[in-house]
PDB file of C-alpha atoms in Angstrom:
ATOM      1  CA  ASP Y   1     133.676  85.825  88.055  1.00  0.00           C
ATOM      2  CA  ALA Y   2     135.306  88.895  89.563  1.00  0.00           C
ATOM      3  CA  GLY Y   3     135.532  90.635  86.214  1.00  0.00           C
ATOM      4  CA  VAL Y   4     138.643  92.353  84.867  1.00  0.00           C
ATOM      5  CA  ILE Y   5     140.926  93.273  87.749  1.00  0.00           C
ATOM      6  CA  GLN Y   6     143.358  96.161  87.512  1.00  0.00           C
ATOM      7  CA  SER Y   7     145.956  97.347  89.966  1.00  0.00           C
ATOM      8  CA  PRO Y   8     146.785  99.757  91.377  1.00  0.00           C
ATOM      9  CA  ARG Y   9     143.614 101.877  91.330  1.00  0.00           C
ATOM     10  CA  HIS Y  10     145.622 105.059  91.746  1.00  0.00           C
ATOM     11  CA  GLU Y  11     149.260 105.797  91.081  1.00  0.00           C
ATOM     12  CA  VAL Y  12     151.109 109.034  91.687  1.00  0.00           C
ATOM     13  CA  THR Y  13     154.698 109.116  90.540  1.00  0.00           C
ATOM     14  CA  GLU Y  14     157.414 111.589  89.746  1.00  0.00           C
ATOM     15  CA  MET Y  15     158.486 112.374  86.228  1.00  0.00           C
ATOM     16  CA  GLY Y  16     161.183 110.017  85.055  1.00  0.00           C
ATOM     17  CA  GLN Y  17     160.110 107.099  87.214  1.00  0.00           C
ATOM     18  CA  GLU Y  18     159.019 103.732  85.865  1.00  0.00           C
ATOM     19  CA  VAL Y  19     155.338 102.885  86.182  1.00  0.00           C
ATOM     20  CA  THR Y  20     153.852  99.409  85.875  1.00  0.00           C
ATOM     21  CA  LEU Y  21     150.125  98.833  85.542  1.00  0.00           C
ATOM     22  CA  ARG Y  22     148.666  95.364  85.968  1.00  0.00           C
ATOM     23  CA  CYS Y  23     145.655  93.551  84.614  1.00  0.00           C
ATOM     24  CA  LYS Y  24     143.987  90.197  85.167  1.00  0.00           C
ATOM     25  CA  PRO Y  25     141.455  89.436  82.426  1.00  0.00           C
ATOM     26  CA  ILE Y  26     138.311  87.376  82.768  1.00  0.00           C
ATOM     27  CA  SER Y  27     139.117  83.681  82.714  1.00  0.00           C
ATOM     28  CA  GLY Y  28     138.505  82.197  79.281  1.00  0.00           C
ATOM     29  CA  HIS Y  29     138.727  85.496  77.438  1.00  0.00           C
ATOM     30  CA  ASP Y  30     141.411  85.262  74.771  1.00  0.00           C
ATOM     31  CA  TYR Y  31     141.576  88.952  73.873  1.00  0.00           C
ATOM     32  CA  LEU Y  32     143.084  91.612  76.116  1.00  0.00           C
ATOM     33  CA  PHE Y  33     143.074  95.328  75.418  1.00  0.00           C
ATOM     34  CA  TRP Y  34     144.819  98.321  76.967  1.00  0.00           C
ATOM     35  CA  TYR Y  35     143.202 101.763  76.634  1.00  0.00           C
ATOM     36  CA  ARG Y  36     144.035 105.266  77.777  1.00  0.00           C
ATOM     37  CA  GLN Y  37     141.327 107.817  78.558  1.00  0.00           C
ATOM     38  CA  THR Y  38     141.811 111.580  78.774  1.00  0.00           C
ATOM     39  CA  MET Y  39     139.432 114.498  78.573  1.00  0.00           C
ATOM     40  CA  MET Y  40     141.092 115.788  75.441  1.00  0.00           C
ATOM     41  CA  ARG Y  41     141.433 112.570  73.445  1.00  0.00           C
ATOM     42  CA  GLY Y  42     138.737 110.323  74.884  1.00  0.00           C
ATOM     43  CA  LEU Y  43     139.237 106.564  75.025  1.00  0.00           C
ATOM     44  CA  GLU Y  44     142.128 105.391  72.874  1.00  0.00           C
ATOM     45  CA  LEU Y  45     143.224 101.832  72.197  1.00  0.00           C
ATOM     46  CA  LEU Y  46     146.915 101.390  72.930  1.00  0.00           C
ATOM     47  CA  ILE Y  47     147.500  97.712  72.197  1.00  0.00           C
ATOM     48  CA  TYR Y  48     145.671  94.419  72.147  1.00  0.00           C
ATOM     49  CA  PHE Y  49     146.610  90.773  72.506  1.00  0.00           C
ATOM     50  CA  ASN Y  50     145.073  87.566  71.239  1.00  0.00           C
ATOM     51  CA  ASN Y  51     146.096  84.361  72.997  1.00  0.00           C
ATOM     52  CA  ASN Y  52     148.900  86.284  74.731  1.00  0.00           C
ATOM     53  CA  VAL Y  53     150.362  87.513  71.429  1.00  0.00           C
ATOM     54  CA  PRO Y  54     150.398  91.250  70.628  1.00  0.00           C
ATOM     55  CA  ILE Y  55     148.265  91.820  67.529  1.00  0.00           C
ATOM     56  CA  ASP Y  56     148.128  95.573  67.113  1.00  0.00           C
ATOM     57  CA  ASP Y  57     150.312  98.045  68.978  1.00  0.00           C
ATOM     58  CA  SER Y  58     149.779 100.950  66.609  1.00  0.00           C
ATOM     59  CA  GLY Y  59     148.179 102.990  69.380  1.00  0.00           C
ATOM     60  CA  MET Y  60     151.205 102.875  71.679  1.00  0.00           C
ATOM     61  CA  PRO Y  61     152.296 106.508  71.740  1.00  0.00           C
ATOM     62  CA  GLU Y  62     156.047 105.998  71.823  1.00  0.00           C
ATOM     63  CA  ASP Y  63     158.852 103.684  72.828  1.00  0.00           C
ATOM     64  CA  ARG Y  64     158.494 104.648  76.454  1.00  0.00           C
ATOM     65  CA  PHE Y  65     155.385 102.458  76.523  1.00  0.00           C
ATOM     66  CA  SER Y  66     155.589  98.677  76.488  1.00  0.00           C
ATOM     67  CA  ALA Y  67     153.107  95.901  77.220  1.00  0.00           C
ATOM     68  CA  LYS Y  68     153.481  92.229  77.913  1.00  0.00           C
ATOM     69  CA  MET Y  69     151.217  89.276  78.432  1.00  0.00           C
ATOM     70  CA  PRO Y  70     153.299  86.396  79.817  1.00  0.00           C
ATOM     71  CA  ASN Y  71     150.266  84.169  80.327  1.00  0.00           C
ATOM     72  CA  ALA Y  72     146.506  84.083  79.821  1.00  0.00           C
ATOM     73  CA  SER Y  73     145.761  85.539  83.239  1.00  0.00           C
ATOM     74  CA  PHE Y  74     148.131  88.471  83.486  1.00  0.00           C
ATOM     75  CA  SER Y  75     149.266  91.511  81.535  1.00  0.00           C
ATOM     76  CA  THR Y  76     151.348  94.586  82.299  1.00  0.00           C
ATOM     77  CA  LEU Y  77     151.632  98.022  80.761  1.00  0.00           C
ATOM     78  CA  LYS Y  78     154.882  99.750  81.545  1.00  0.00           C
ATOM     79  CA  ILE Y  79     155.894 103.383  81.069  1.00  0.00           C
ATOM     80  CA  GLN Y  80     159.580 104.155  81.377  1.00  0.00           C
ATOM     81  CA  PRO Y  81     160.432 106.975  81.880  1.00  0.00           C
ATOM     82  CA  SER Y  82     157.079 108.524  82.775  1.00  0.00           C
ATOM     83  CA  GLU Y  83     156.186 112.100  81.827  1.00  0.00           C
ATOM     84  CA  PRO Y  84     153.439 114.466  83.052  1.00  0.00           C
ATOM     85  CA  ARG Y  85     151.588 114.100  79.732  1.00  0.00           C
ATOM     86  CA  ASP Y  86     151.127 110.395  80.504  1.00  0.00           C
ATOM     87  CA  SER Y  87     148.678 111.352  83.252  1.00  0.00           C
ATOM     88  CA  ALA Y  88     145.398 109.643  82.363  1.00  0.00           C
ATOM     89  CA  VAL Y  89     143.137 106.778  83.318  1.00  0.00           C
ATOM     90  CA  TYR Y  90     144.366 103.495  81.881  1.00  0.00           C
ATOM     91  CA  PHE Y  91     141.839 100.733  81.299  1.00  0.00           C
ATOM     92  CA  CYS Y  92     142.281  97.089  80.614  1.00  0.00           C
ATOM     93  CA  ALA Y  93     139.483  95.159  78.897  1.00  0.00           C
ATOM     94  CA  SER Y  94     139.026  91.559  77.834  1.00  0.00           C
ATOM     95  CA  GLY Y  95     136.893  89.830  75.210  1.00  0.00           C
ATOM     96  CA  PRO Y  96     136.052  88.472  72.620  1.00  0.00           C
ATOM     97  CA  GLY Y  97     133.173  90.381  71.177  1.00  0.00           C
ATOM     98  CA  ALA Y  98     131.773  92.932  73.549  1.00  0.00           C
ATOM     99  CA  GLN Y  99     134.653  93.908  75.767  1.00  0.00           C
ATOM    100  CA  THR Y 100     134.442  93.948  79.557  1.00  0.00           C
ATOM    101  CA  PHE Y 101     136.423  96.760  81.162  1.00  0.00           C
ATOM    102  CA  GLY Y 102     138.219  96.928  84.459  1.00  0.00           C
ATOM    103  CA  SER Y 103     137.818  99.853  86.830  1.00  0.00           C
ATOM    104  CA  GLY Y 104     140.960 101.520  85.565  1.00  0.00           C
ATOM    105  CA  THR Y 105     144.184 102.902  86.999  1.00  0.00           C
ATOM    106  CA  ARG Y 106     144.294 106.644  87.490  1.00  0.00           C
ATOM    107  CA  LEU Y 107     147.875 107.692  86.822  1.00  0.00           C
ATOM    108  CA  THR Y 108     149.238 111.058  87.837  1.00  0.00           C
ATOM    109  CA  VAL Y 109     152.792 111.965  86.886  1.00  0.00           C
ATOM    110  CA  VAL Y 110     154.102 115.049  88.671  1.00  0.00           C
TER     111      VAL Y 110
ATOM    112  CA  GLN I   1     138.253 113.073  60.002  1.00  0.00           C
ATOM    113  CA  LYS I   2     137.721 110.894  63.052  1.00  0.00           C
ATOM    114  CA  GLU I   3     136.266 107.481  62.391  1.00  0.00           C
ATOM    115  CA  VAL I   4     133.530 108.020  64.974  1.00  0.00           C
ATOM    116  CA  GLU I   5     132.223 111.460  65.876  1.00  0.00           C
ATOM    117  CA  GLN I   6     130.137 112.140  68.966  1.00  0.00           C
ATOM    118  CA  ASP I   7     129.026 115.410  70.509  1.00  0.00           C
ATOM    119  CA  PRO I   8     130.632 115.504  73.977  1.00  0.00           C
ATOM    120  CA  GLY I   9     127.813 117.565  75.428  1.00  0.00           C
ATOM    121  CA  PRO I  10     127.226 118.041  78.283  1.00  0.00           C
ATOM    122  CA  LEU I  11     123.530 117.253  77.994  1.00  0.00           C
ATOM    123  CA  SER I  12     121.165 118.007  80.856  1.00  0.00           C
ATOM    124  CA  VAL I  13     117.471 117.009  80.830  1.00  0.00           C
ATOM    125  CA  PRO I  14     114.684 116.696  83.420  1.00  0.00           C
ATOM    126  CA  GLU I  15     113.685 113.334  84.828  1.00  0.00           C
ATOM    127  CA  GLY I  16     111.178 111.534  82.647  1.00  0.00           C
ATOM    128  CA  ALA I  17     112.330 113.128  79.407  1.00  0.00           C
ATOM    129  CA  ILE I  18     113.259 111.182  76.298  1.00  0.00           C
ATOM    130  CA  VAL I  19     116.980 111.400  75.630  1.00  0.00           C
ATOM    131  CA  SER I  20     118.539 111.099  72.193  1.00  0.00           C
ATOM    132  CA  LEU I  21     122.269 110.464  71.874  1.00  0.00           C
ATOM    133  CA  ASN I  22     123.896 110.349  68.478  1.00  0.00           C
ATOM    134  CA  CYS I  23     127.088 109.455  66.644  1.00  0.00           C
ATOM    135  CA  THR I  24     128.253 109.475  63.064  1.00  0.00           C
ATOM    136  CA  TYR I  25     130.893 107.225  61.564  1.00  0.00           C
ATOM    137  CA  SER I  26     132.987 107.457  58.449  1.00  0.00           C
ATOM    138  CA  ASN I  27     133.525 103.911  57.171  1.00  0.00           C
ATOM    139  CA  SER I  28     130.572 102.207  55.538  1.00  0.00           C
ATOM    140  CA  ALA I  29     132.253  98.827  56.123  1.00  0.00           C
ATOM    141  CA  PHE I  30     131.508  98.933  59.853  1.00  0.00           C
ATOM    142  CA  GLN I  31     128.919  96.294  60.760  1.00  0.00           C
ATOM    143  CA  TYR I  32     128.786  96.114  64.564  1.00  0.00           C
ATOM    144  CA  PHE I  33     127.786  99.092  66.665  1.00  0.00           C
ATOM    145  CA  MET I  34     127.825  99.411  70.411  1.00  0.00           C
ATOM    146  CA  TRP I  35     126.831 101.732  73.199  1.00  0.00           C
ATOM    147  CA  TYR I  36     128.742 101.784  76.456  1.00  0.00           C
ATOM    148  CA  ARG I  37     127.777 103.586  79.640  1.00  0.00           C
ATOM    149  CA  GLN I  38     130.436 104.925  81.971  1.00  0.00           C
ATOM    150  CA  TYR I  39     129.705 106.134  85.462  1.00  0.00           C
ATOM    151  CA  SER I  40     132.106 108.537  87.109  1.00  0.00           C
ATOM    152  CA  ARG I  41     135.375 106.882  88.127  1.00  0.00           C
ATOM    153  CA  LYS I  42     134.293 103.532  86.679  1.00  0.00           C
ATOM    154  CA  GLY I  43     135.140 101.600  83.537  1.00  0.00           C
ATOM    155  CA  PRO I  44     132.779 101.602  80.539  1.00  0.00           C
ATOM    156  CA  GLU I  45     130.138  98.876  80.586  1.00  0.00           C
ATOM    157  CA  LEU I  46     128.345  97.525  77.550  1.00  0.00           C
ATOM    158  CA  LEU I  47     124.785  98.766  77.309  1.00  0.00           C
ATOM    159  CA  MET I  48     123.673  97.557  73.889  1.00  0.00           C
ATOM    160  CA  TYR I  49     125.026  96.362  70.591  1.00  0.00           C
ATOM    161  CA  THR I  50     123.480  96.075  67.154  1.00  0.00           C
ATOM    162  CA  TYR I  51     124.463  94.429  63.921  1.00  0.00           C
ATOM    163  CA  SER I  52     123.947  96.254  60.633  1.00  0.00           C
ATOM    164  CA  SER I  53     120.921  98.532  60.284  1.00  0.00           C
ATOM    165  CA  GLY I  54     117.740  98.637  62.298  1.00  0.00           C
ATOM    166  CA  ASN I  55     116.521  99.022  65.843  1.00  0.00           C
ATOM    167  CA  LYS I  56     117.136  97.070  68.999  1.00  0.00           C
ATOM    168  CA  GLU I  57     115.179  97.624  72.168  1.00  0.00           C
ATOM    169  CA  ASP I  58     116.043  96.714  75.741  1.00  0.00           C
ATOM    170  CA  GLY I  59     113.691  98.063  78.352  1.00  0.00           C
ATOM    171  CA  ARG I  60     113.847 101.853  78.294  1.00  0.00           C
ATOM    172  CA  PHE I  61     116.765 101.845  75.847  1.00  0.00           C
ATOM    173  CA  THR I  62     116.572 101.694  72.050  1.00  0.00           C
ATOM    174  CA  ALA I  63     119.607 101.561  69.770  1.00  0.00           C
ATOM    175  CA  GLN I  64     119.169 102.561  66.157  1.00  0.00           C
ATOM    176  CA  VAL I  65     121.546 102.300  63.207  1.00  0.00           C
ATOM    177  CA  ASP I  66     121.027 103.986  59.858  1.00  0.00           C
ATOM    178  CA  LYS I  67     123.771 102.719  57.600  1.00  0.00           C
ATOM    179  CA  SER I  68     122.659 104.852  54.656  1.00  0.00           C
ATOM    180  CA  SER I  69     123.534 107.992  56.579  1.00  0.00           C
ATOM    181  CA  LYS I  70     126.186 106.386  58.825  1.00  0.00           C
ATOM    182  CA  TYR I  71     124.275 107.471  61.907  1.00  0.00           C
ATOM    183  CA  ILE I  72     123.995 105.705  65.270  1.00  0.00           C
ATOM    184  CA  SER I  73     121.460 106.673  67.922  1.00  0.00           C
ATOM    185  CA  LEU I  74     120.590 105.695  71.469  1.00  0.00           C
ATOM    186  CA  PHE I  75     117.207 106.671  72.886  1.00  0.00           C
ATOM    187  CA  ILE I  76     116.404 106.570  76.582  1.00  0.00           C
ATOM    188  CA  ARG I  77     112.716 106.706  77.527  1.00  0.00           C
ATOM    189  CA  ASP I  78     111.456 107.813  80.919  1.00  0.00           C
ATOM    190  CA  SER I  79     114.950 108.916  81.893  1.00  0.00           C
ATOM    191  CA  GLN I  80     115.978 108.492  85.527  1.00  0.00           C
ATOM    192  CA  PRO I  81     118.653 110.234  87.633  1.00  0.00           C
ATOM    193  CA  SER I  82     120.475 106.876  87.709  1.00  0.00           C
ATOM    194  CA  ASP I  83     120.940 107.211  83.931  1.00  0.00           C
ATOM    195  CA  SER I  84     123.310 110.129  84.545  1.00  0.00           C
ATOM    196  CA  ALA I  85     126.606 108.979  83.068  1.00  0.00           C
ATOM    197  CA  THR I  86     128.817 109.340  80.021  1.00  0.00           C
ATOM    198  CA  TYR I  87     127.572 107.388  77.015  1.00  0.00           C
ATOM    199  CA  LEU I  88     130.088 106.204  74.421  1.00  0.00           C
ATOM    200  CA  CYS I  89     129.285 104.853  71.005  1.00  0.00           C
ATOM    201  CA  ALA I  90     131.702 102.407  69.424  1.00  0.00           C
ATOM    202  CA  VAL I  91     132.185 100.489  66.214  1.00  0.00           C
ATOM    203  CA  ILE I  92     134.131  97.304  65.647  1.00  0.00           C
ATOM    204  CA  GLN I  93     136.969  97.726  63.194  1.00  0.00           C
ATOM    205  CA  GLY I  94     138.505  94.544  61.905  1.00  0.00           C
ATOM    206  CA  ALA I  95     138.319  91.425  64.039  1.00  0.00           C
ATOM    207  CA  GLN I  96     138.049  92.831  67.530  1.00  0.00           C
ATOM    208  CA  LYS I  97     139.247  96.426  67.612  1.00  0.00           C
ATOM    209  CA  LEU I  98     136.778  98.932  69.032  1.00  0.00           C
ATOM    210  CA  VAL I  99     136.856 102.559  67.967  1.00  0.00           C
ATOM    211  CA  PHE I 100     135.064 104.846  70.390  1.00  0.00           C
ATOM    212  CA  GLY I 101     133.385 108.190  70.050  1.00  0.00           C
ATOM    213  CA  GLN I 102     134.352 110.977  72.412  1.00  0.00           C
ATOM    214  CA  GLY I 103     131.450 110.202  74.764  1.00  0.00           C
ATOM    215  CA  THR I 104     128.460 112.375  75.732  1.00  0.00           C
ATOM    216  CA  ARG I 105     128.094 113.391  79.363  1.00  0.00           C
ATOM    217  CA  LEU I 106     124.415 113.128  80.349  1.00  0.00           C
ATOM    218  CA  THR I 107     122.784 114.474  83.504  1.00  0.00           C
ATOM    219  CA  ILE I 108     119.181 113.685  84.421  1.00  0.00           C
ATOM    220  CA  ASN I 109     117.832 116.259  86.864  1.00  0.00           C
ATOM    221  CA  PRO I 110     115.264 115.096  89.463  1.00  0.00           C
TER     222      PRO I 110
END
């Protein structure tokens, strides 16, 4: 298995633009998690899905953030409009149990 | 109070030393405890997990949980330069939600 696959690896965008991050979980894993990591706040859970259904989105910072999981092999995290304070590394992970993380998307909003 | 507290370091030790990494947690209901290792510009990877109190050993690594004091420890024996990474403790909250500590940046000097 190729593990959790995230794209793009790096994204630089201008403030106000829409950003879409993508994730392919490990086949057979029925939980999918989106995290954000910054120096100041560490690794924070944004939202997680079970069997493609959002279970807990209490970590989503505001309405500019949205996440979808249209099928078991694909999920997106969208930021619209993006702001400089959204700059971070965004990780996707899949489970159950011990979560396996992707390599992350490093987002820079200028 | 954060649910999981971890000293961010940085921690720098000579090769061959014994390393002790520690976390405290606030909720006595937590039962599963994990340690993740994160190399620079990579996603976290699961190193060890333990259930309830006690020790678990895996090669040079030992994870220890003391539920009476709500204390989690990771010991690394005969530390190697390849152990240089950020180490994150985590607890499972609810069914699948992981709550992470801030992470401790460790450097092993040759």
